[in-house]
Amino acid sequence: MIRSMTGFGAGRGAAGAEALDVEVRSVNHKFCEVKARLPRELAALETDVVKLVKERLARGGVDLSIRRAGPAGGLAPRVDLALAEAYARAFEELRARLGLAGGPSLAEVASADGVIRLDEPALDVDAARAALRVALGAALDALVAMRAREGEALARDLSGRLDTVEGLVGRAAALVPQTVEHHRARLAERVQELSRGIPIDPARLAQEVALFADRTDVTEEVTRLRSHLAQARALLAGDEPAGRKLDFLVQEMHREVNTIGSKSQSAEIAAIVVTAKAEVERMREQVQNVE
């Protein structure tokens, strides 16, 4: 079954002291384009991220964000003892120089700029890589499942439109012989009016009708169009990414329907062709979202 290119998924993974949260979104795109946002300390894992995504997705613009989570990803306070001692000495020197009572308190030293800072914990690259595989795998599982559900809806819609186009084309093809017969009768009537009683040459009339039938014959176009419809149905039922092939087939359907319309000498067939072209255009829009 085909899959859509739009979806969302999230996952969490932990390994050792590392825990990661991953969110993945995908939209329509001609190719598989991955844009990853990672914390600075995880930048070295971006190549792994792109590789893992492209192993699972054939097409789509993928926007992916990763953050360190839980205690392992929290900020840890760090005390610069040397700087604290320097501040304490400076405060004491200032107190003595100004002749002030008391001495520097712990709160005063601790609140001095740079004495206590919040640092990211050191990264365990191997553990982070393992956690990434788990978190990204879970997020991609959810994303693929959502794309599959949307793909089922797309397949139902496209299948219905394929049936509609096939029915319209069948109606148009059935009307062609009637159009030829109508042309023969109209031509005979017109010639009879102009000849004013002179006998009509049946061979000449038959030749003109045959030329008209050849110009308006759509057998080849109908055969090719039905072949395209059958191929499209097979792609909808398959498991492989089919978006590009379906896009090509829809273009070919549009070409054949246009040719049938250009050969038409009947207002009824022309109306059918207009409806068929509208259905093909709707298919073209839907196919843009197929992986």
PDB file of C-alpha atoms in Angstrom:
ATOM      1  CA  MET A   1       0.000   0.000   0.000  1.00  0.00           C
ATOM      2  CA  ILE A   2       1.271   3.472  -0.830  1.00  0.00           C
ATOM      3  CA  ARG A   3       2.325   5.901   1.884  1.00  0.00           C
ATOM      4  CA  SER A   4       1.838   9.620   2.268  1.00  0.00           C
ATOM      5  CA  MET A   5       4.808  11.947   2.679  1.00  0.00           C
ATOM      6  CA  THR A   6       3.279  13.891   5.571  1.00  0.00           C
ATOM      7  CA  GLY A   7       3.456  12.705   9.144  1.00  0.00           C
ATOM      8  CA  PHE A   8       4.800  13.141  12.656  1.00  0.00           C
ATOM      9  CA  GLY A   9       6.542  10.895  15.146  1.00  0.00           C
ATOM     10  CA  ALA A  10       8.275  11.178  18.523  1.00  0.00           C
ATOM     11  CA  GLY A  11      10.447   8.841  20.548  1.00  0.00           C
ATOM     12  CA  ARG A  12      12.746   8.633  23.550  1.00  0.00           C
ATOM     13  CA  GLY A  13      15.839   6.509  24.025  1.00  0.00           C
ATOM     14  CA  ALA A  14      18.283   5.995  26.883  1.00  0.00           C
ATOM     15  CA  ALA A  15      21.646   4.311  27.114  1.00  0.00           C
ATOM     16  CA  GLY A  16      24.094   4.594  29.994  1.00  0.00           C
ATOM     17  CA  ALA A  17      23.992   8.132  31.329  1.00  0.00           C
ATOM     18  CA  GLU A  18      22.442   9.561  28.164  1.00  0.00           C
ATOM     19  CA  ALA A  19      18.751  10.073  27.379  1.00  0.00           C
ATOM     20  CA  LEU A  20      17.473  11.677  24.162  1.00  0.00           C
ATOM     21  CA  ASP A  21      14.095  12.912  22.933  1.00  0.00           C
ATOM     22  CA  VAL A  22      13.477  12.967  19.169  1.00  0.00           C
ATOM     23  CA  GLU A  23      10.665  14.538  17.144  1.00  0.00           C
ATOM     24  CA  VAL A  24      10.297  14.003  13.386  1.00  0.00           C
ATOM     25  CA  ARG A  25       8.003  15.795  10.936  1.00  0.00           C
ATOM     26  CA  SER A  26       7.798  15.217   7.198  1.00  0.00           C
ATOM     27  CA  VAL A  27       6.127  17.037   4.318  1.00  0.00           C
ATOM     28  CA  ASN A  28       6.041  16.741   0.531  1.00  0.00           C
ATOM     29  CA  HIS A  29       9.358  16.878  -1.318  1.00  0.00           C
ATOM     30  CA  LYS A  30      10.695  15.512  -4.590  1.00  0.00           C
ATOM     31  CA  PHE A  31      13.571  13.837  -2.770  1.00  0.00           C
ATOM     32  CA  CYS A  32      14.469  12.813   0.762  1.00  0.00           C
ATOM     33  CA  GLU A  33      15.844  15.992   2.340  1.00  0.00           C
ATOM     34  CA  VAL A  34      16.725  15.823   6.029  1.00  0.00           C
ATOM     35  CA  LYS A  35      17.138  18.910   8.221  1.00  0.00           C
ATOM     36  CA  ALA A  36      18.325  18.001  11.714  1.00  0.00           C
ATOM     37  CA  ARG A  37      18.532  20.281  14.735  1.00  0.00           C
ATOM     38  CA  LEU A  38      20.832  18.881  17.410  1.00  0.00           C
ATOM     39  CA  PRO A  39      22.419  20.292  20.572  1.00  0.00           C
ATOM     40  CA  ARG A  40      25.907  21.564  19.920  1.00  0.00           C
ATOM     41  CA  GLU A  41      27.516  18.682  21.795  1.00  0.00           C
ATOM     42  CA  LEU A  42      25.640  16.159  19.600  1.00  0.00           C
ATOM     43  CA  ALA A  43      26.675  17.709  16.277  1.00  0.00           C
ATOM     44  CA  ALA A  44      28.994  14.787  15.544  1.00  0.00           C
ATOM     45  CA  LEU A  45      25.948  12.494  15.342  1.00  0.00           C
ATOM     46  CA  GLU A  46      24.251  14.393  12.510  1.00  0.00           C
ATOM     47  CA  THR A  47      25.675  12.027   9.863  1.00  0.00           C
ATOM     48  CA  ASP A  48      24.204   9.061  11.765  1.00  0.00           C
ATOM     49  CA  VAL A  49      20.834  10.830  11.943  1.00  0.00           C
ATOM     50  CA  VAL A  50      20.650  11.485   8.189  1.00  0.00           C
ATOM     51  CA  LYS A  51      21.710   7.912   7.405  1.00  0.00           C
ATOM     52  CA  LEU A  52      19.087   6.388   9.704  1.00  0.00           C
ATOM     53  CA  VAL A  53      16.309   8.553   8.262  1.00  0.00           C
ATOM     54  CA  LYS A  54      17.191   7.763   4.642  1.00  0.00           C
ATOM     55  CA  GLU A  55      17.223   4.045   5.434  1.00  0.00           C
ATOM     56  CA  ARG A  56      13.544   4.302   6.361  1.00  0.00           C
ATOM     57  CA  LEU A  57      12.151   7.024   4.065  1.00  0.00           C
ATOM     58  CA  ALA A  58      12.397   7.265   0.283  1.00  0.00           C
ATOM     59  CA  ARG A  59      10.980  10.774  -0.181  1.00  0.00           C
ATOM     60  CA  GLY A  60       9.872  13.755   1.858  1.00  0.00           C
ATOM     61  CA  GLY A  61      11.184  16.912   3.471  1.00  0.00           C
ATOM     62  CA  VAL A  62      12.108  15.715   6.963  1.00  0.00           C
ATOM     63  CA  ASP A  63      12.481  18.157   9.864  1.00  0.00           C
ATOM     64  CA  LEU A  64      14.044  16.503  12.895  1.00  0.00           C
ATOM     65  CA  SER A  65      14.861  17.834  16.359  1.00  0.00           C
ATOM     66  CA  ILE A  66      16.878  16.114  19.094  1.00  0.00           C
ATOM     67  CA  ARG A  67      17.453  17.166  22.693  1.00  0.00           C
ATOM     68  CA  ARG A  68      19.141  15.629  25.691  1.00  0.00           C
ATOM     69  CA  ALA A  69      16.523  14.729  28.265  1.00  0.00           C
ATOM     70  CA  GLY A  70      16.182  13.774  31.899  1.00  0.00           C
ATOM     71  CA  PRO A  71      18.855  14.001  34.580  1.00  0.00           C
ATOM     72  CA  ALA A  72      21.608  13.201  32.142  1.00  0.00           C
ATOM     73  CA  GLY A  73      20.722  16.183  30.040  1.00  0.00           C
ATOM     74  CA  GLY A  74      20.178  18.598  32.945  1.00  0.00           C
ATOM     75  CA  LEU A  75      22.472  21.437  33.886  1.00  0.00           C
ATOM     76  CA  ALA A  76      24.852  20.703  36.731  1.00  0.00           C
ATOM     77  CA  PRO A  77      26.257  23.425  39.062  1.00  0.00           C
ATOM     78  CA  ARG A  78      30.028  23.847  39.004  1.00  0.00           C
ATOM     79  CA  VAL A  79      32.029  25.841  41.622  1.00  0.00           C
ATOM     80  CA  ASP A  80      35.205  27.658  40.657  1.00  0.00           C
ATOM     81  CA  LEU A  81      37.052  27.367  43.986  1.00  0.00           C
ATOM     82  CA  ALA A  82      40.052  29.362  42.854  1.00  0.00           C
ATOM     83  CA  LEU A  83      37.834  32.222  41.761  1.00  0.00           C
ATOM     84  CA  ALA A  84      35.833  32.012  45.030  1.00  0.00           C
ATOM     85  CA  GLU A  85      39.052  32.263  47.063  1.00  0.00           C
ATOM     86  CA  ALA A  86      40.148  35.243  45.004  1.00  0.00           C
ATOM     87  CA  TYR A  87      36.811  36.973  45.607  1.00  0.00           C
ATOM     88  CA  ALA A  88      37.050  36.234  49.368  1.00  0.00           C
ATOM     89  CA  ARG A  89      40.525  37.753  49.552  1.00  0.00           C
ATOM     90  CA  ALA A  90      39.402  40.775  47.557  1.00  0.00           C
ATOM     91  CA  PHE A  91      36.360  41.281  49.799  1.00  0.00           C
ATOM     92  CA  GLU A  92      38.547  40.974  52.915  1.00  0.00           C
ATOM     93  CA  GLU A  93      41.090  43.420  51.523  1.00  0.00           C
ATOM     94  CA  LEU A  94      38.324  45.863  50.679  1.00  0.00           C
ATOM     95  CA  ARG A  95      36.822  45.509  54.192  1.00  0.00           C
ATOM     96  CA  ALA A  96      40.201  46.161  55.811  1.00  0.00           C
ATOM     97  CA  ARG A  97      40.992  49.125  53.558  1.00  0.00           C
ATOM     98  CA  LEU A  98      37.621  50.761  54.260  1.00  0.00           C
ATOM     99  CA  GLY A  99      37.675  49.873  57.944  1.00  0.00           C
ATOM    100  CA  LEU A 100      34.388  47.998  57.799  1.00  0.00           C
ATOM    101  CA  ALA A 101      33.259  45.472  60.392  1.00  0.00           C
ATOM    102  CA  GLY A 102      32.697  41.776  59.728  1.00  0.00           C
ATOM    103  CA  GLY A 103      33.870  39.734  56.749  1.00  0.00           C
ATOM    104  CA  PRO A 104      32.566  38.426  53.444  1.00  0.00           C
ATOM    105  CA  SER A 105      29.727  35.940  53.840  1.00  0.00           C
ATOM    106  CA  LEU A 106      29.225  32.723  51.912  1.00  0.00           C
ATOM    107  CA  ALA A 107      26.247  34.258  50.111  1.00  0.00           C
ATOM    108  CA  GLU A 108      28.322  37.222  48.981  1.00  0.00           C
ATOM    109  CA  VAL A 109      31.127  35.037  47.660  1.00  0.00           C
ATOM    110  CA  ALA A 110      28.781  32.527  46.028  1.00  0.00           C
ATOM    111  CA  SER A 111      26.811  35.259  44.246  1.00  0.00           C
ATOM    112  CA  ALA A 112      29.926  36.801  42.760  1.00  0.00           C
ATOM    113  CA  ASP A 113      30.124  36.577  38.997  1.00  0.00           C
ATOM    114  CA  GLY A 114      31.526  33.257  37.738  1.00  0.00           C
ATOM    115  CA  VAL A 115      31.916  31.513  41.111  1.00  0.00           C
ATOM    116  CA  ILE A 116      28.997  29.148  40.519  1.00  0.00           C
ATOM    117  CA  ARG A 117      27.930  28.322  36.971  1.00  0.00           C
ATOM    118  CA  LEU A 118      25.638  25.771  35.341  1.00  0.00           C
ATOM    119  CA  ASP A 119      27.413  23.444  32.925  1.00  0.00           C
ATOM    120  CA  GLU A 120      26.225  20.723  30.589  1.00  0.00           C
ATOM    121  CA  PRO A 121      27.391  17.326  31.806  1.00  0.00           C
ATOM    122  CA  ALA A 122      30.159  15.743  29.747  1.00  0.00           C
ATOM    123  CA  LEU A 123      28.823  13.789  26.761  1.00  0.00           C
ATOM    124  CA  ASP A 124      29.250  10.032  26.508  1.00  0.00           C
ATOM    125  CA  VAL A 125      29.336   9.789  22.707  1.00  0.00           C
ATOM    126  CA  ASP A 126      28.894   6.021  22.491  1.00  0.00           C
ATOM    127  CA  ALA A 127      25.961   6.063  24.914  1.00  0.00           C
ATOM    128  CA  ALA A 128      24.431   9.026  23.066  1.00  0.00           C
ATOM    129  CA  ARG A 129      24.744   7.181  19.749  1.00  0.00           C
ATOM    130  CA  ALA A 130      23.009   4.131  21.221  1.00  0.00           C
ATOM    131  CA  ALA A 131      20.264   6.290  22.763  1.00  0.00           C
ATOM    132  CA  LEU A 132      19.848   8.074  19.422  1.00  0.00           C
ATOM    133  CA  ARG A 133      19.220   4.811  17.585  1.00  0.00           C
ATOM    134  CA  VAL A 134      16.491   3.858  20.041  1.00  0.00           C
ATOM    135  CA  ALA A 135      14.825   7.299  20.128  1.00  0.00           C
ATOM    136  CA  LEU A 136      15.038   7.936  16.392  1.00  0.00           C
ATOM    137  CA  GLY A 137      13.877   4.396  15.644  1.00  0.00           C
ATOM    138  CA  ALA A 138      10.765   4.902  17.785  1.00  0.00           C
ATOM    139  CA  ALA A 139      10.074   8.314  16.225  1.00  0.00           C
ATOM    140  CA  LEU A 140      10.438   6.931  12.706  1.00  0.00           C
ATOM    141  CA  ASP A 141       8.176   3.974  13.541  1.00  0.00           C
ATOM    142  CA  ALA A 142       5.453   6.420  14.581  1.00  0.00           C
ATOM    143  CA  LEU A 143       6.078   8.620  11.538  1.00  0.00           C
ATOM    144  CA  VAL A 144       5.924   5.686   9.110  1.00  0.00           C
ATOM    145  CA  ALA A 145       2.726   4.407  10.734  1.00  0.00           C
ATOM    146  CA  MET A 146       1.079   7.813  10.313  1.00  0.00           C
ATOM    147  CA  ARG A 147       2.259   8.049   6.701  1.00  0.00           C
ATOM    148  CA  ALA A 148       0.852   4.574   6.074  1.00  0.00           C
ATOM    149  CA  ARG A 149      -2.568   5.539   7.483  1.00  0.00           C
ATOM    150  CA  GLU A 150      -2.681   8.633   5.304  1.00  0.00           C
ATOM    151  CA  GLY A 151      -1.480   6.512   2.389  1.00  0.00           C
ATOM    152  CA  GLU A 152      -4.497   4.244   2.780  1.00  0.00           C
ATOM    153  CA  ALA A 153      -6.797   7.256   2.504  1.00  0.00           C
ATOM    154  CA  LEU A 154      -4.902   8.489  -0.555  1.00  0.00           C
ATOM    155  CA  ALA A 155      -5.118   5.049  -2.166  1.00  0.00           C
ATOM    156  CA  ARG A 156      -8.888   4.918  -1.667  1.00  0.00           C
ATOM    157  CA  ASP A 157      -9.313   8.369  -3.180  1.00  0.00           C
ATOM    158  CA  LEU A 158      -7.039   7.656  -6.137  1.00  0.00           C
ATOM    159  CA  SER A 159      -8.633   4.266  -6.769  1.00  0.00           C
ATOM    160  CA  GLY A 160     -12.064   5.863  -6.930  1.00  0.00           C
ATOM    161  CA  ARG A 161     -10.825   8.482  -9.377  1.00  0.00           C
ATOM    162  CA  LEU A 162      -9.181   5.829 -11.560  1.00  0.00           C
ATOM    163  CA  ASP A 163     -12.525   4.052 -11.747  1.00  0.00           C
ATOM    164  CA  THR A 164     -14.248   7.305 -12.637  1.00  0.00           C
ATOM    165  CA  VAL A 165     -11.779   8.104 -15.431  1.00  0.00           C
ATOM    166  CA  GLU A 166     -12.062   4.582 -16.831  1.00  0.00           C
ATOM    167  CA  GLY A 167     -15.853   4.857 -16.888  1.00  0.00           C
ATOM    168  CA  LEU A 168     -15.708   8.252 -18.602  1.00  0.00           C
ATOM    169  CA  VAL A 169     -13.260   7.010 -21.222  1.00  0.00           C
ATOM    170  CA  GLY A 170     -15.458   3.984 -21.894  1.00  0.00           C
ATOM    171  CA  ARG A 171     -18.440   6.274 -22.450  1.00  0.00           C
ATOM    172  CA  ALA A 172     -16.444   8.490 -24.816  1.00  0.00           C
ATOM    173  CA  ALA A 173     -15.159   5.515 -26.815  1.00  0.00           C
ATOM    174  CA  ALA A 174     -18.691   4.113 -27.137  1.00  0.00           C
ATOM    175  CA  LEU A 175     -19.902   7.418 -28.588  1.00  0.00           C
ATOM    176  CA  VAL A 176     -17.284   7.567 -31.377  1.00  0.00           C
ATOM    177  CA  PRO A 177     -19.118   5.148 -33.778  1.00  0.00           C
ATOM    178  CA  GLN A 178     -22.324   7.119 -33.233  1.00  0.00           C
ATOM    179  CA  THR A 179     -20.426  10.309 -34.089  1.00  0.00           C
ATOM    180  CA  VAL A 180     -19.172   8.748 -37.342  1.00  0.00           C
ATOM    181  CA  GLU A 181     -22.657   7.589 -38.318  1.00  0.00           C
ATOM    182  CA  HIS A 182     -24.066  11.018 -37.502  1.00  0.00           C
ATOM    183  CA  HIS A 183     -21.384  12.615 -39.660  1.00  0.00           C
ATOM    184  CA  ARG A 184     -22.185  10.241 -42.553  1.00  0.00           C
ATOM    185  CA  ALA A 185     -25.877  11.082 -42.385  1.00  0.00           C
ATOM    186  CA  ARG A 186     -25.213  14.810 -42.106  1.00  0.00           C
ATOM    187  CA  LEU A 187     -22.725  14.717 -44.986  1.00  0.00           C
ATOM    188  CA  ALA A 188     -25.150  12.812 -47.213  1.00  0.00           C
ATOM    189  CA  GLU A 189     -27.890  15.265 -46.399  1.00  0.00           C
ATOM    190  CA  ARG A 190     -25.667  18.249 -47.150  1.00  0.00           C
ATOM    191  CA  VAL A 191     -24.454  16.811 -50.431  1.00  0.00           C
ATOM    192  CA  GLN A 192     -28.030  16.007 -51.418  1.00  0.00           C
ATOM    193  CA  GLU A 193     -29.022  19.612 -50.780  1.00  0.00           C
ATOM    194  CA  LEU A 194     -26.157  20.983 -52.843  1.00  0.00           C
ATOM    195  CA  SER A 195     -26.448  18.499 -55.726  1.00  0.00           C
ATOM    196  CA  ARG A 196     -30.126  19.359 -56.301  1.00  0.00           C
ATOM    197  CA  GLY A 197     -31.231  15.895 -57.262  1.00  0.00           C
ATOM    198  CA  ILE A 198     -28.004  14.688 -58.852  1.00  0.00           C
ATOM    199  CA  PRO A 199     -27.308  11.129 -57.659  1.00  0.00           C
ATOM    200  CA  ILE A 200     -24.689  10.850 -54.891  1.00  0.00           C
ATOM    201  CA  ASP A 201     -21.583   8.787 -55.592  1.00  0.00           C
ATOM    202  CA  PRO A 202     -21.679   6.185 -52.780  1.00  0.00           C
ATOM    203  CA  ALA A 203     -17.950   5.451 -53.132  1.00  0.00           C
ATOM    204  CA  ARG A 204     -17.018   9.092 -52.722  1.00  0.00           C
ATOM    205  CA  LEU A 205     -19.318   9.439 -49.728  1.00  0.00           C
ATOM    206  CA  ALA A 206     -17.840   6.325 -48.156  1.00  0.00           C
ATOM    207  CA  GLN A 207     -14.343   7.703 -48.693  1.00  0.00           C
ATOM    208  CA  GLU A 208     -15.188  10.951 -46.927  1.00  0.00           C
ATOM    209  CA  VAL A 209     -16.787   9.073 -44.037  1.00  0.00           C
ATOM    210  CA  ALA A 210     -13.739   6.808 -43.778  1.00  0.00           C
ATOM    211  CA  LEU A 211     -11.425   9.833 -43.586  1.00  0.00           C
ATOM    212  CA  PHE A 212     -13.583  11.323 -40.847  1.00  0.00           C
ATOM    213  CA  ALA A 213     -13.597   8.035 -38.941  1.00  0.00           C
ATOM    214  CA  ASP A 214      -9.814   7.854 -39.152  1.00  0.00           C
ATOM    215  CA  ARG A 215      -9.393  11.419 -37.853  1.00  0.00           C
ATOM    216  CA  THR A 216     -11.720  10.790 -34.916  1.00  0.00           C
ATOM    217  CA  ASP A 217     -10.584   7.254 -34.062  1.00  0.00           C
ATOM    218  CA  VAL A 218      -9.392   7.110 -30.433  1.00  0.00           C
ATOM    219  CA  THR A 219      -8.780   3.372 -30.145  1.00  0.00           C
ATOM    220  CA  GLU A 220      -5.036   3.755 -29.556  1.00  0.00           C
ATOM    221  CA  GLU A 221      -5.500   6.516 -26.982  1.00  0.00           C
ATOM    222  CA  VAL A 222      -8.132   4.525 -25.102  1.00  0.00           C
ATOM    223  CA  THR A 223      -5.926   1.412 -25.113  1.00  0.00           C
ATOM    224  CA  ARG A 224      -2.929   3.330 -23.766  1.00  0.00           C
ATOM    225  CA  LEU A 225      -5.055   5.136 -21.184  1.00  0.00           C
ATOM    226  CA  ARG A 226      -6.504   1.872 -19.914  1.00  0.00           C
ATOM    227  CA  SER A 227      -2.977   0.498 -19.659  1.00  0.00           C
ATOM    228  CA  HIS A 228      -1.937   3.522 -17.575  1.00  0.00           C
ATOM    229  CA  LEU A 229      -4.955   3.017 -15.325  1.00  0.00           C
ATOM    230  CA  ALA A 230      -4.060  -0.642 -14.782  1.00  0.00           C
ATOM    231  CA  GLN A 231      -0.444   0.231 -13.966  1.00  0.00           C
ATOM    232  CA  ALA A 232      -1.578   2.889 -11.501  1.00  0.00           C
ATOM    233  CA  ARG A 233      -3.830   0.375  -9.725  1.00  0.00           C
ATOM    234  CA  ALA A 234      -0.911  -2.054  -9.451  1.00  0.00           C
ATOM    235  CA  LEU A 235       1.274   0.655  -7.910  1.00  0.00           C
ATOM    236  CA  LEU A 236      -1.443   1.552  -5.399  1.00  0.00           C
ATOM    237  CA  ALA A 237      -1.570  -2.071  -4.267  1.00  0.00           C
ATOM    238  CA  GLY A 238       2.229  -2.493  -4.058  1.00  0.00           C
ATOM    239  CA  ASP A 239       4.536  -1.969  -1.095  1.00  0.00           C
ATOM    240  CA  GLU A 240       7.275   0.000  -2.860  1.00  0.00           C
ATOM    241  CA  PRO A 241       7.449   3.824  -2.964  1.00  0.00           C
ATOM    242  CA  ALA A 242       5.377   4.751  -6.015  1.00  0.00           C
ATOM    243  CA  GLY A 243       5.033   8.549  -5.995  1.00  0.00           C
ATOM    244  CA  ARG A 244       7.318   9.299  -8.933  1.00  0.00           C
ATOM    245  CA  LYS A 245       5.891   6.510 -11.088  1.00  0.00           C
ATOM    246  CA  LEU A 246       2.347   7.590 -10.316  1.00  0.00           C
ATOM    247  CA  ASP A 247       3.255  11.174 -11.175  1.00  0.00           C
ATOM    248  CA  PHE A 248       4.560  10.028 -14.571  1.00  0.00           C
ATOM    249  CA  LEU A 249       1.481   7.883 -15.237  1.00  0.00           C
ATOM    250  CA  VAL A 250      -0.882  10.740 -14.371  1.00  0.00           C
ATOM    251  CA  GLN A 251       0.978  12.989 -16.816  1.00  0.00           C
ATOM    252  CA  GLU A 252       0.539  10.330 -19.511  1.00  0.00           C
ATOM    253  CA  MET A 253      -3.170   9.990 -18.657  1.00  0.00           C
ATOM    254  CA  HIS A 254      -3.549  13.736 -19.085  1.00  0.00           C
ATOM    255  CA  ARG A 255      -1.839  13.526 -22.471  1.00  0.00           C
ATOM    256  CA  GLU A 256      -4.141  10.744 -23.703  1.00  0.00           C
ATOM    257  CA  VAL A 257      -7.302  12.455 -22.443  1.00  0.00           C
ATOM    258  CA  ASN A 258      -6.209  15.673 -24.182  1.00  0.00           C
ATOM    259  CA  THR A 259      -5.682  13.775 -27.448  1.00  0.00           C
ATOM    260  CA  ILE A 260      -9.121  12.182 -27.204  1.00  0.00           C
ATOM    261  CA  GLY A 261     -10.566  15.658 -26.689  1.00  0.00           C
ATOM    262  CA  SER A 262      -8.687  17.118 -29.662  1.00  0.00           C
ATOM    263  CA  LYS A 263     -10.001  14.339 -31.925  1.00  0.00           C
ATOM    264  CA  SER A 264     -13.558  14.737 -30.706  1.00  0.00           C
ATOM    265  CA  GLN A 265     -16.176  16.127 -33.076  1.00  0.00           C
ATOM    266  CA  SER A 266     -18.993  15.648 -30.593  1.00  0.00           C
ATOM    267  CA  ALA A 267     -20.186  18.044 -27.924  1.00  0.00           C
ATOM    268  CA  GLU A 268     -21.109  15.092 -25.734  1.00  0.00           C
ATOM    269  CA  ILE A 269     -17.628  13.578 -25.976  1.00  0.00           C
ATOM    270  CA  ALA A 270     -16.090  17.002 -25.349  1.00  0.00           C
ATOM    271  CA  ALA A 271     -18.101  17.332 -22.139  1.00  0.00           C
ATOM    272  CA  ILE A 272     -16.964  13.881 -21.016  1.00  0.00           C
ATOM    273  CA  VAL A 273     -13.343  14.807 -21.736  1.00  0.00           C
ATOM    274  CA  VAL A 274     -13.631  17.971 -19.646  1.00  0.00           C
ATOM    275  CA  THR A 275     -14.869  15.904 -16.698  1.00  0.00           C
ATOM    276  CA  ALA A 276     -12.114  13.318 -17.206  1.00  0.00           C
ATOM    277  CA  LYS A 277      -9.432  16.025 -17.299  1.00  0.00           C
ATOM    278  CA  ALA A 278     -10.744  17.440 -14.029  1.00  0.00           C
ATOM    279  CA  GLU A 279     -10.468  14.001 -12.411  1.00  0.00           C
ATOM    280  CA  VAL A 280      -6.932  13.518 -13.745  1.00  0.00           C
ATOM    281  CA  GLU A 281      -5.950  16.942 -12.415  1.00  0.00           C
ATOM    282  CA  ARG A 282      -7.270  15.999  -8.964  1.00  0.00           C
ATOM    283  CA  MET A 283      -5.214  12.814  -9.145  1.00  0.00           C
ATOM    284  CA  ARG A 284      -2.154  14.844 -10.054  1.00  0.00           C
ATOM    285  CA  GLU A 285      -2.623  16.959  -6.933  1.00  0.00           C
ATOM    286  CA  GLN A 286      -3.064  13.903  -4.714  1.00  0.00           C
ATOM    287  CA  VAL A 287      -0.078  12.090  -6.216  1.00  0.00           C
ATOM    288  CA  GLN A 288       2.198  14.947  -5.139  1.00  0.00           C
ATOM    289  CA  ASN A 289       1.773  13.671  -1.558  1.00  0.00           C
ATOM    290  CA  VAL A 290       2.629  10.026  -2.326  1.00  0.00           C
ATOM    291  CA  GLU A 291       6.047   8.765  -1.201  1.00  0.00           C
TER     292      GLU A 291
END
